[in-house]
Coordinates of C-alpha atoms and ligand atoms in Angstrom, one line a residue:
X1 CA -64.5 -54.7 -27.6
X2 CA -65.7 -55.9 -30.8
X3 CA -65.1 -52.6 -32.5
X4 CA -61.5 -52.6 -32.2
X5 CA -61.7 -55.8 -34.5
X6 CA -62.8 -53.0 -37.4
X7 CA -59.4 -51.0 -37.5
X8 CA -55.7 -52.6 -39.7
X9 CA -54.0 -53.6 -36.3
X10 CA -50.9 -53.8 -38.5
X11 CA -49.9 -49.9 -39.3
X12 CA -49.1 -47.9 -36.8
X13 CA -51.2 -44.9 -35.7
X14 CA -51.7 -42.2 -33.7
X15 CA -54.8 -41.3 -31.8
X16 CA -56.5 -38.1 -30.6
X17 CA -58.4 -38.3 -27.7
X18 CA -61.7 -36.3 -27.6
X19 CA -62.9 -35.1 -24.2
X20 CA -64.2 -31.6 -23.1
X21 CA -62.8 -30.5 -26.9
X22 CA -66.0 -32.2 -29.0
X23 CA -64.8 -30.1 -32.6
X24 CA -62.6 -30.2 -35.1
X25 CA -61.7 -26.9 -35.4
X26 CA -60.5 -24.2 -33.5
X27 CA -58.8 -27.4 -31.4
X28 CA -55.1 -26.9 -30.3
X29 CA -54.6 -30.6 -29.5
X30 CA -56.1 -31.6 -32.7
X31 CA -54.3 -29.1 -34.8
X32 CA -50.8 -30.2 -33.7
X33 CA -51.8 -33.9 -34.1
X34 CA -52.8 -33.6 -37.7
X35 CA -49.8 -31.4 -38.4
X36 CA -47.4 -34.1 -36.8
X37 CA -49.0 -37.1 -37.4
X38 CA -50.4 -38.4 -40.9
X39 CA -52.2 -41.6 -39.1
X40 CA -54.4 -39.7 -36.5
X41 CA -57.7 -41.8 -35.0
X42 CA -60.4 -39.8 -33.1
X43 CA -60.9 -41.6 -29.9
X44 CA -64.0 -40.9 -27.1
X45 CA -64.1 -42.8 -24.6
X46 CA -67.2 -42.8 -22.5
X47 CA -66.2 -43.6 -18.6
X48 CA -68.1 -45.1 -15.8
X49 CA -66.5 -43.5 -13.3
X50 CA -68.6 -40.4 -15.0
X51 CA -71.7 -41.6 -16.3
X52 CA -72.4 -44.2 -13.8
X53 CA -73.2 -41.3 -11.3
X54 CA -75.6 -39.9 -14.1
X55 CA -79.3 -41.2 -15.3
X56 CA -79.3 -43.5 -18.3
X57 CA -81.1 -40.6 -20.1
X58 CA -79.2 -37.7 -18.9
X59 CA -79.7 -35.0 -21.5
X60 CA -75.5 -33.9 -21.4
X61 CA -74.5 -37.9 -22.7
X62 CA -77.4 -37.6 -25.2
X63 CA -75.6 -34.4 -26.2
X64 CA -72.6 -35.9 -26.5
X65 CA -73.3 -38.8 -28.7
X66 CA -75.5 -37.0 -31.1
X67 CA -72.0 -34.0 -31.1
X68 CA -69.8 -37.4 -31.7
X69 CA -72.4 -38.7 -34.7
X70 CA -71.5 -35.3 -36.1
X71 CA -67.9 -35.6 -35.9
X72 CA -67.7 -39.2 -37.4
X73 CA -70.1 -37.4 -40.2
X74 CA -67.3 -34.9 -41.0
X75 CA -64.9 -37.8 -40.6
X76 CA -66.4 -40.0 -43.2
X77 CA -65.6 -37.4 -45.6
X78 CA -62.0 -38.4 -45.6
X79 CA -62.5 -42.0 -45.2
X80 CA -62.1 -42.1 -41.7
X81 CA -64.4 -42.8 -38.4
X82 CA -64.5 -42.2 -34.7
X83 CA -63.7 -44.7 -32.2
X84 CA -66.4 -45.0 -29.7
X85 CA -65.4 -46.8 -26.7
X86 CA -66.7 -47.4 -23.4
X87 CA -64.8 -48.3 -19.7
X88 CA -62.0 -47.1 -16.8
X89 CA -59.8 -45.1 -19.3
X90 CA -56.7 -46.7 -17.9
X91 CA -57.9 -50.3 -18.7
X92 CA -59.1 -48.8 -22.3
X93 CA -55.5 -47.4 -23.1
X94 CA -54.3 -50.3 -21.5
X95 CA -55.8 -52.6 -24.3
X96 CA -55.6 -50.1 -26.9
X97 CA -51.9 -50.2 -26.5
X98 CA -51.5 -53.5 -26.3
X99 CA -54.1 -53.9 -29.6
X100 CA -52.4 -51.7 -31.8
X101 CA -49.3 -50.4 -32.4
X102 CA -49.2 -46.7 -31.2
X103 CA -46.9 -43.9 -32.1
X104 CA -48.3 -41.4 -30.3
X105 CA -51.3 -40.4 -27.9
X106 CA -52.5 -36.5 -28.0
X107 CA -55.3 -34.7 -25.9
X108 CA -56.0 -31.4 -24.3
X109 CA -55.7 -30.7 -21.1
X110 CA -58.6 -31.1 -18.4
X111 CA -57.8 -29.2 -15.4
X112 CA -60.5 -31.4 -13.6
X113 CA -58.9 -33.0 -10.0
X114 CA -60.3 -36.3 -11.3
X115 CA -58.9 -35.6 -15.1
X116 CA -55.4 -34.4 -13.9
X117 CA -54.8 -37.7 -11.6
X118 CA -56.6 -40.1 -14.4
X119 CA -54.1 -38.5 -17.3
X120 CA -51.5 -38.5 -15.2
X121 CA -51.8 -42.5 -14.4
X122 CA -52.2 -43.0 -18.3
X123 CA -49.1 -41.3 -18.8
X124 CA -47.5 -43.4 -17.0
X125 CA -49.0 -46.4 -18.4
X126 CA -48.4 -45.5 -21.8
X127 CA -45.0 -44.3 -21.0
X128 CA -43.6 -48.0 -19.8
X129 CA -44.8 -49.1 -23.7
X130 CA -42.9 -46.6 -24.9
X131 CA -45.6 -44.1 -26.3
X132 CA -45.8 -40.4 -25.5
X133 CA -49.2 -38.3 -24.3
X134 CA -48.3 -35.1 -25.0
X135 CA -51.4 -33.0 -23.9
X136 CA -51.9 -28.9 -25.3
X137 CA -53.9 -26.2 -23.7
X138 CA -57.2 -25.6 -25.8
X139 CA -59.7 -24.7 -23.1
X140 CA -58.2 -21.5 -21.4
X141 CA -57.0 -18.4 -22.5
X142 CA -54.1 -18.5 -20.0
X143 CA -53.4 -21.4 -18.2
X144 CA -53.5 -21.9 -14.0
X145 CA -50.1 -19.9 -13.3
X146 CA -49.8 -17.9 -16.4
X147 CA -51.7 -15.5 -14.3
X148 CA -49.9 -14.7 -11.2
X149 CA -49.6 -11.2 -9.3
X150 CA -46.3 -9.6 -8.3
X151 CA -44.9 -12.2 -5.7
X152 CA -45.8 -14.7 -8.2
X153 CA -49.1 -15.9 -6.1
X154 CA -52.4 -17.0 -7.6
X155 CA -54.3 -14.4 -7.4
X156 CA -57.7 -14.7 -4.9
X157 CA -59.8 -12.3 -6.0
X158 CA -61.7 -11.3 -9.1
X159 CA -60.5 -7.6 -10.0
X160 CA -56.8 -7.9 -10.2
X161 CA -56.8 -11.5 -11.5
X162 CA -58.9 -9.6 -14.5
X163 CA -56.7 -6.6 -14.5
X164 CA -53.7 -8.9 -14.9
X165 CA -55.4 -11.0 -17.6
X166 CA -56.4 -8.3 -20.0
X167 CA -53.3 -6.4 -19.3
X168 CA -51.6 -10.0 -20.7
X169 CA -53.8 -10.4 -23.7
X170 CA -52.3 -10.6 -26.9
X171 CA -54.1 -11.1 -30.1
X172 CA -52.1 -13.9 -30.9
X173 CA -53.7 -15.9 -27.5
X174 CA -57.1 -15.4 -29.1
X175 CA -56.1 -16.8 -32.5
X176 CA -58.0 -19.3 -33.3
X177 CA -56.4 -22.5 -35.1
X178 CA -56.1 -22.6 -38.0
X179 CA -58.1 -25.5 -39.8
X180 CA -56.3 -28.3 -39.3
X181 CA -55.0 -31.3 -42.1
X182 CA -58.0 -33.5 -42.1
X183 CA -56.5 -35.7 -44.9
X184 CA -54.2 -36.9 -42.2
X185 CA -56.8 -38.8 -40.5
X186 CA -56.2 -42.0 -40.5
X187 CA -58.6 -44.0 -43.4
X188 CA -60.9 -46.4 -42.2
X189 CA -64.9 -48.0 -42.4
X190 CA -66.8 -48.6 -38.8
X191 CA -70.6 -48.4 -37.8
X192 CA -70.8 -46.6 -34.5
X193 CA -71.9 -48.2 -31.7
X194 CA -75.7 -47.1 -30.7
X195 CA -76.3 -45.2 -27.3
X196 CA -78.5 -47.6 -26.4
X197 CA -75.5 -50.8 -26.9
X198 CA -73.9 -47.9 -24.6
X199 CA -76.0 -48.7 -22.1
X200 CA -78.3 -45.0 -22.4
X201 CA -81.3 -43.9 -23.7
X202 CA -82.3 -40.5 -25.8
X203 CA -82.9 -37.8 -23.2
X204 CA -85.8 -35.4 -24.3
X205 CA -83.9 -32.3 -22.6
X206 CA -82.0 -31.0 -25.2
X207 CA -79.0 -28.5 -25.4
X208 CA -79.6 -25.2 -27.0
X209 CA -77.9 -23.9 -29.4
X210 CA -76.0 -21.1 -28.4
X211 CA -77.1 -17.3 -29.7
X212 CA -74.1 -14.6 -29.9
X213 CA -76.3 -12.2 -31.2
X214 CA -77.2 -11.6 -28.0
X215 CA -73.9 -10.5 -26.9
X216 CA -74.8 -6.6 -28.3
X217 CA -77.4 -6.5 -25.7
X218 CA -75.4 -8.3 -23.4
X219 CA -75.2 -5.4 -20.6
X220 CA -78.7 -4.2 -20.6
X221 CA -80.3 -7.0 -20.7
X222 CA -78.5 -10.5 -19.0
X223 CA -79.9 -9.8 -15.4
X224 CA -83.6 -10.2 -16.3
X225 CA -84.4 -13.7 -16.4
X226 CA -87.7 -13.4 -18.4
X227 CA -85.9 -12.0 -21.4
X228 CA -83.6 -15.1 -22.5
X229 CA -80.9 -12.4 -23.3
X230 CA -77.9 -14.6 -22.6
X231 CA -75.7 -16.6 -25.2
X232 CA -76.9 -20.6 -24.0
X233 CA -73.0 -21.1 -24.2
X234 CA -72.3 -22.6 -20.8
X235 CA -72.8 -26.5 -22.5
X236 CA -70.8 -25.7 -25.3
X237 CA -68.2 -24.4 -23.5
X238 CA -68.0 -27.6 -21.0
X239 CA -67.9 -29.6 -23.9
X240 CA -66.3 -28.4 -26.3
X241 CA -68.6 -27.2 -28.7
X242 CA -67.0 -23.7 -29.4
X243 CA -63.2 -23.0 -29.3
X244 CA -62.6 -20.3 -26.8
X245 CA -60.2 -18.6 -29.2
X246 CA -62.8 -18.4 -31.9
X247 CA -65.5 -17.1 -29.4
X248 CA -63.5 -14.1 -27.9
X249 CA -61.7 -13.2 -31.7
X250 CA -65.6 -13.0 -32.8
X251 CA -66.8 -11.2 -29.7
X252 CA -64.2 -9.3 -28.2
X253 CA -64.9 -6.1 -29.2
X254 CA -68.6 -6.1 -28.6
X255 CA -69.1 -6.0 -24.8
X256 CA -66.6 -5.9 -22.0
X257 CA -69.1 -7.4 -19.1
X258 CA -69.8 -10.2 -21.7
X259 CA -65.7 -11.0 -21.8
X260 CA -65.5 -10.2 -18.1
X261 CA -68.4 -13.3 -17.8
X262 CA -65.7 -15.4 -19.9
X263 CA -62.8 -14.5 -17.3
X264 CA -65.1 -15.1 -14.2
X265 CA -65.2 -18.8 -16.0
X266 CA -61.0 -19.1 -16.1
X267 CA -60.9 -17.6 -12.9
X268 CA -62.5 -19.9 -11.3
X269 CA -60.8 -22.4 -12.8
X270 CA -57.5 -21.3 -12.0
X271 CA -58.3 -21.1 -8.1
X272 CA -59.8 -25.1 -9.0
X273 CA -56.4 -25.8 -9.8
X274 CA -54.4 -24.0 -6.9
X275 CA -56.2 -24.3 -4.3
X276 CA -58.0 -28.3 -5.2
X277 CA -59.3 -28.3 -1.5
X278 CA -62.4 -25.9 -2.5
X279 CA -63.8 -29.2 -3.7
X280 CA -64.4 -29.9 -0.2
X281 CA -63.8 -27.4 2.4
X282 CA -64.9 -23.9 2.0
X283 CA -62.1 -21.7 0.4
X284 CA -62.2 -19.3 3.5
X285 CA -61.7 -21.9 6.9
X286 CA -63.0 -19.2 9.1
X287 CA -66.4 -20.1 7.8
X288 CA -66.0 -24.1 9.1
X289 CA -67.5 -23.3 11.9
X290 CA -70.9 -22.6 10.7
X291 CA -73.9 -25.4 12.1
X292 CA -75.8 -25.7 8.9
X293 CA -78.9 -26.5 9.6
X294 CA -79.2 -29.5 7.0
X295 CA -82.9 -29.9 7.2
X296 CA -83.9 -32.3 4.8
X297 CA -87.9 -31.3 4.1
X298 CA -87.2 -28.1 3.4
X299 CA -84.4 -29.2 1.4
X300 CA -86.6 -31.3 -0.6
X301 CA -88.9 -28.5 -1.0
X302 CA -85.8 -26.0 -2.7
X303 CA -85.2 -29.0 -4.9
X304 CA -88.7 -29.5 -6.0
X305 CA -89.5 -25.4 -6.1
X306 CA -91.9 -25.8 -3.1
X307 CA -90.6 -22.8 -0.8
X308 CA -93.3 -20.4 -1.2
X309 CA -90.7 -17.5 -2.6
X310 CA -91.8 -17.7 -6.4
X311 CA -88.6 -16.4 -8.2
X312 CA -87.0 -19.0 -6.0
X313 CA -89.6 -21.8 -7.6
X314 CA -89.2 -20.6 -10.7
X315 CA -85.4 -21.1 -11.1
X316 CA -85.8 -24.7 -9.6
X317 CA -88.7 -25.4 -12.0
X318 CA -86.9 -24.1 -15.2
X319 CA -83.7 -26.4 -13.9
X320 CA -85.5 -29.4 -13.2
X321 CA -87.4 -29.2 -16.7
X322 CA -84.7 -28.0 -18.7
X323 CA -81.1 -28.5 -17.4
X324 CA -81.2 -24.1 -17.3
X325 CA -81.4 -21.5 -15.2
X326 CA -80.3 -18.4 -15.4
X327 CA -77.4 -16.7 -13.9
X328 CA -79.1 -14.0 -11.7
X329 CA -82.0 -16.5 -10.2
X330 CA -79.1 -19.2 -9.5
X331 CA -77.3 -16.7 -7.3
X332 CA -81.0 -15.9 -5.3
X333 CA -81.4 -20.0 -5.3
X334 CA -77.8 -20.5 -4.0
X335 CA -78.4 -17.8 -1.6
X336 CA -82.0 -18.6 -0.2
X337 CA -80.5 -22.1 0.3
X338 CA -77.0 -21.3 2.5
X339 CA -78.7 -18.0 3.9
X340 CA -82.6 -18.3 4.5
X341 CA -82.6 -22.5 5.0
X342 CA -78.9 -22.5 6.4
X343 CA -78.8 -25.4 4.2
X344 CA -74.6 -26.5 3.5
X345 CA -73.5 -25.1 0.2
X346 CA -72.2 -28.5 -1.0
X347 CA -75.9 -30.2 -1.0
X348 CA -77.0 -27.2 -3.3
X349 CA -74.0 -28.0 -5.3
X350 CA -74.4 -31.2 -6.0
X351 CA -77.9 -30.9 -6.5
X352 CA -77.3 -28.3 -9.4
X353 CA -74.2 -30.6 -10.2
X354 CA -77.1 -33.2 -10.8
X355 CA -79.4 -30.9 -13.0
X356 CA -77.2 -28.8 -14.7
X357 CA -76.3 -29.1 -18.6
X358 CA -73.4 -26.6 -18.0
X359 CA -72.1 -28.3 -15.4
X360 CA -68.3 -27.4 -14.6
X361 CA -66.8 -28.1 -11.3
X362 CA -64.9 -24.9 -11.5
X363 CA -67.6 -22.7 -11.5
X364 CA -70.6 -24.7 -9.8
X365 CA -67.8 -25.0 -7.2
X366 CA -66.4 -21.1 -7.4
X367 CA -70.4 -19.6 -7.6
X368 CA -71.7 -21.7 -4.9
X369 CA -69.0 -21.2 -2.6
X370 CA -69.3 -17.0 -3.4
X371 CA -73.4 -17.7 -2.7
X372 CA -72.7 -18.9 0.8
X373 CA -70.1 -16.5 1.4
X374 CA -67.5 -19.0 2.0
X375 CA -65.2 -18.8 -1.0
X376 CA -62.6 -16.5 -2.5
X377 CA -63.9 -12.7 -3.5
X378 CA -67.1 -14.1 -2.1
X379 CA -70.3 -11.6 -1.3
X380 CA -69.9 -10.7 2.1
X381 CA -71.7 -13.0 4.5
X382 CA -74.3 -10.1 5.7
X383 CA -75.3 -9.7 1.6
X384 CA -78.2 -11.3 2.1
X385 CA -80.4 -11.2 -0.7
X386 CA -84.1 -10.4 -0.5
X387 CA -85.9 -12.9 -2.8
X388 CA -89.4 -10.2 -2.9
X389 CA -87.1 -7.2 -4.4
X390 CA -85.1 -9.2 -6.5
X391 CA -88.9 -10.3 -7.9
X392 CA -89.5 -6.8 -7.9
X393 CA -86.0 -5.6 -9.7
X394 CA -85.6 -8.4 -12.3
X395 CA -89.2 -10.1 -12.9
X396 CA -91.1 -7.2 -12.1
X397 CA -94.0 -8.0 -14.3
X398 CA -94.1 -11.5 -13.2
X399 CA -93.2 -13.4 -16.5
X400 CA -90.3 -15.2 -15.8
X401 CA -92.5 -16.4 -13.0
X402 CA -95.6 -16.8 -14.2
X403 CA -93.8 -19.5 -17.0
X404 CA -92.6 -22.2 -14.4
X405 CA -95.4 -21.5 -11.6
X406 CA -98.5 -21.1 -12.9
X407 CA -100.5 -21.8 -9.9
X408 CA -98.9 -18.4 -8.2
X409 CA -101.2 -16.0 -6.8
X410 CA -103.7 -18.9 -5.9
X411 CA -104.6 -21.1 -3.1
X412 CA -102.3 -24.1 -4.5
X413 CA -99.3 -22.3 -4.5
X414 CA -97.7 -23.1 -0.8
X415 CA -97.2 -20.4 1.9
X416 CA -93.5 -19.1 2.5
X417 CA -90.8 -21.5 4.3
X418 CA -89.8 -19.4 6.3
X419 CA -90.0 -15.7 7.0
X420 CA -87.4 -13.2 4.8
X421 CA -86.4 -10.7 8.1
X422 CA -86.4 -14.0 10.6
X423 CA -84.4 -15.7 8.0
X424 CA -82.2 -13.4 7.4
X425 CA -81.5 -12.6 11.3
X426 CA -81.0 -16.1 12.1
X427 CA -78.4 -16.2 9.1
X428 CA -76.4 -13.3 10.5
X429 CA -76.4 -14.8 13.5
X430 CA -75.6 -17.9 13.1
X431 CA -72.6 -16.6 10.3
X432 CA -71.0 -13.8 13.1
X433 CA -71.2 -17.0 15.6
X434 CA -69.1 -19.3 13.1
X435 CA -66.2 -16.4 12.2
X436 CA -66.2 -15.2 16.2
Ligands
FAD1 C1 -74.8 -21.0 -7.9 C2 -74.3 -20.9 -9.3 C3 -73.9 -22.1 -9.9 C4 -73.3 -22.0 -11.2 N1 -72.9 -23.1 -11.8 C5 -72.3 -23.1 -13.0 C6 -71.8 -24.2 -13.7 O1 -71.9 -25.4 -13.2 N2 -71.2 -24.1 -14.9 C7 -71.1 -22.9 -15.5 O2 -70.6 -22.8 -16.6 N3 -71.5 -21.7 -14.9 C8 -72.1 -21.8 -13.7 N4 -72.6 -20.7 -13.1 C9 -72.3 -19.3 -13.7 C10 -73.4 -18.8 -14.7 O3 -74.7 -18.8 -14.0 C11 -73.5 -19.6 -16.0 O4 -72.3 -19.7 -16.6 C12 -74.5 -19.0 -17.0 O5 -75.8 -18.8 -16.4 C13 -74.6 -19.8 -18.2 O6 -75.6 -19.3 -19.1 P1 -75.1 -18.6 -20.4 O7 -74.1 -19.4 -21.1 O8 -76.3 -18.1 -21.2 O9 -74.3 -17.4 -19.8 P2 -73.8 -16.0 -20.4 O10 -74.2 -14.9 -19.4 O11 -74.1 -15.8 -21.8 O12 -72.2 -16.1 -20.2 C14 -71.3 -16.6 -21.2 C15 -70.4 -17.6 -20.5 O13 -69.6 -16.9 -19.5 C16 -69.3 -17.8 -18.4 N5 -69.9 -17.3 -17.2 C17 -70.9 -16.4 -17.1 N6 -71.1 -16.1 -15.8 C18 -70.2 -16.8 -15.1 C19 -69.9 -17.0 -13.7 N7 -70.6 -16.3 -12.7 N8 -68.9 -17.8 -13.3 C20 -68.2 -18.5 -14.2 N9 -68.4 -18.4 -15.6 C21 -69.4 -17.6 -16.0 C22 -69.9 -19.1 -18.8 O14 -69.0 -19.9 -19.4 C23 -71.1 -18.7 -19.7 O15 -71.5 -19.7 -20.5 C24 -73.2 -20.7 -11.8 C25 -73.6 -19.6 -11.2 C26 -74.2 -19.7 -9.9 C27 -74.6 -18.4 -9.2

């Protein structure tokens, strides 16, 4: 690592690791570094055992770099840089620590199966050298147990985890950090590497910003895909972008369903956390028993937004183009895959795990397991939606549609998969079979 050659090996320092926290402010890790610490280095470390699943143009490590060019932008303005660097995490920290002398190590916490087991083996690393991690809760309001019902169990469903949560809020747990002492960064000259001596290319998806104007319209207006009435903050809130403090003190009081959104997003994160199996195995066991029928054409035809069902199409279109889709055609594309194709919830989940620039375990996890009616506070497993009325309810003009499939209404467009009342019979069947 020829960067490493760049940095005084001879003074000690401490470092801040950057991972799904890509800002300086509003950043609780951050904060308490630069308040200890007056020899802080910003470190990213981009690792294989991520990106190697991932194109070499995928549009989130584009969005990444170009968020960690702005960092070391603000950096330079006290004489300091970011340190880019690139492989397992353990072996990195591993030659860090044996390149420099370290005081101290500080992150936030990822609540991530993968993150909590990779931290917890560089702990341990660092620990037999003598150094500390000490890692703070930024991304959460509360953190997985802070919420807890009366017999002090996780809770398991939506309403009284929410009830519990904004009976607990305090305005103090929405405070955002203050700005933190960037003086204390420790003072040093280094080129970045280039994303292409990373090993990636530019991706020409792009993240959007994100729009909270659109939070006053929030509740009239989020279910109708055409309208582009949401906030685009799902990215910025995987990475890091936005501090979650900052977002609710500035939104708070505007629109309860939009902070009810923002607790479906801990929720789900919390029940990642206590019950880490959901990765796997549906939440609900009764359901194992269900004989998906895993047929690969017509998965290949949901993927490509082939099936004949146009607001269907559309949503798979608009994510394979943009890295998007919005939140009520994701939950008729979940459905039409688990209930109409009896397709397995976890190939839908991956696919969008593939695609999506929001990605989150938590929640990709959580809604897809609620689509196929397998997961905790899931819909019912005889809520079937009807692709043609949810057309008729949310795209009733067509626009949405008539954007990513064009050729609808004419002979090119291809004929339904499979018929809606067959479908859904066979679904119901097949469902009331599985939980007998
Ligand atoms: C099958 C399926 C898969 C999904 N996969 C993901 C995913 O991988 N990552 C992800 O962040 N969201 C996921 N969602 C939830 C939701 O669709 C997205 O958060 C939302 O569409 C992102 O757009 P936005 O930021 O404009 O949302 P807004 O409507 O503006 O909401 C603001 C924020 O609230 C949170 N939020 C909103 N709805 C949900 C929800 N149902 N569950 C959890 N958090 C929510 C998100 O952080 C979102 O960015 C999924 C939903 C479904 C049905």
């Amino acid at each position: 690592m020829e960067y490493f050659k760049q940095l005084d090996v001879k003074t000690e320092v401490s470092f801040f690791w950057l991972r799904r926290d890509l800002r300086i402010d509003d950043n609780a890790g951050l904060h308490h570094a630069l308040k200890e610490d007056k020899t802080i280095i910003l470190v990213f470390i981009f690792d294989p055992n991520i990106t190697d699943e991932l194109p070499a143009n995928d549009a989130r490590i584009t969005f990444i770099y170009e968020r960690l060019l702005d960092l070391n932008q603000q950096l330079k303005e006290f004489q300091s840089a970011l340190l880019i660097l690139q492989g397992d995490p353990l072996e990195v920290w591993k030659l860090l620590s044996e390149t420099y002398k370290i005081k101290k190590v500080y992150c936030n916490k990822d609540y991530e199966p993968y993150a909590l087991k990779r931290d917890q083996q560089i702990k341990h690393l660092l620990i037999d050298k003598g150094i500390e991690l000490t890692c703070f809760q930024d991304h959460l309001i509360f953190e997985p147990g802070e919420i807890l019902s009366q017999n002090n169990e996780p809770y398991t469903v939506y309403t009284p985890f929410k009830n519990k949560w904004l009976s607990n809020l305090n305005s103090i747990d929405f405070k955002p950090y203050s700005n933190p002492q960037l003086s204390n960064f420790h003072k040093f000259n280094a080129e970045l590497p280039s994303l292409k001596s990373l090993g990636f290319s530019t991706s020409l998806i792009k993240v959007k910003d994100y729009k909270l104007m659109n939070i006053n319209n929030y509740h009239s207006k989020r279910d109708y895909p055409a309208l582009n009435a949401t906030t685009n903050l799902g990215p910025h809130l995987r990475f890091g972008t936005i501090g979650i403090r900052k977002l609710i003190s500035e939104t708070k009081n505007q629109s309860p369903t939009f902070l009810n959104e923002l607790i479906w997003r801990e929720f789900f994160i919390h029940i990642l956390v206590h019950f880490p199996n959901v990765v796997s195995d549906n939440f609900r066991r009764k359901y194992d028993n269900i004989q998906w029928r895993n047929n690969e054409q017509e998965f290949e035809a949901w993927c490509n937004g082939k099936t004949g069902y146009p607001l269907v199409d559309a949503g798979m279109r608009e994510l394979n183009t943009t890295g998007y889709m919005h939140n009520r055609v994701r939950m008729i594309t979940a459905g039409f895959l688990c209930k109409h194709l009896l397709i397995d919830w976890r190939w839908g989940e991956a696919y969008f795990a593939k695609k999506l620039l929001d990605y989150e375990l938590a929640s990709n996890n959580g809604n897809w397991q609620w689509a196929a009616g397998t997961g905790c506070d899931a819909a019912p497993y005889f809520r079937i939606f009807n692709p043609i009325t949810q057309q008729q309810k949310f795209d009733k003009n067509f626009d949405y549609i008539k954007r990513w499939v064009p050729e609808f209404g004419t002979p090119d467009y291809p004929p339904e998969i499979v018929e809606h009342k067959f479908a859904r019979e066979r679904a119901l069947s097949m469902y009331k079979k599985a939980i007998l």
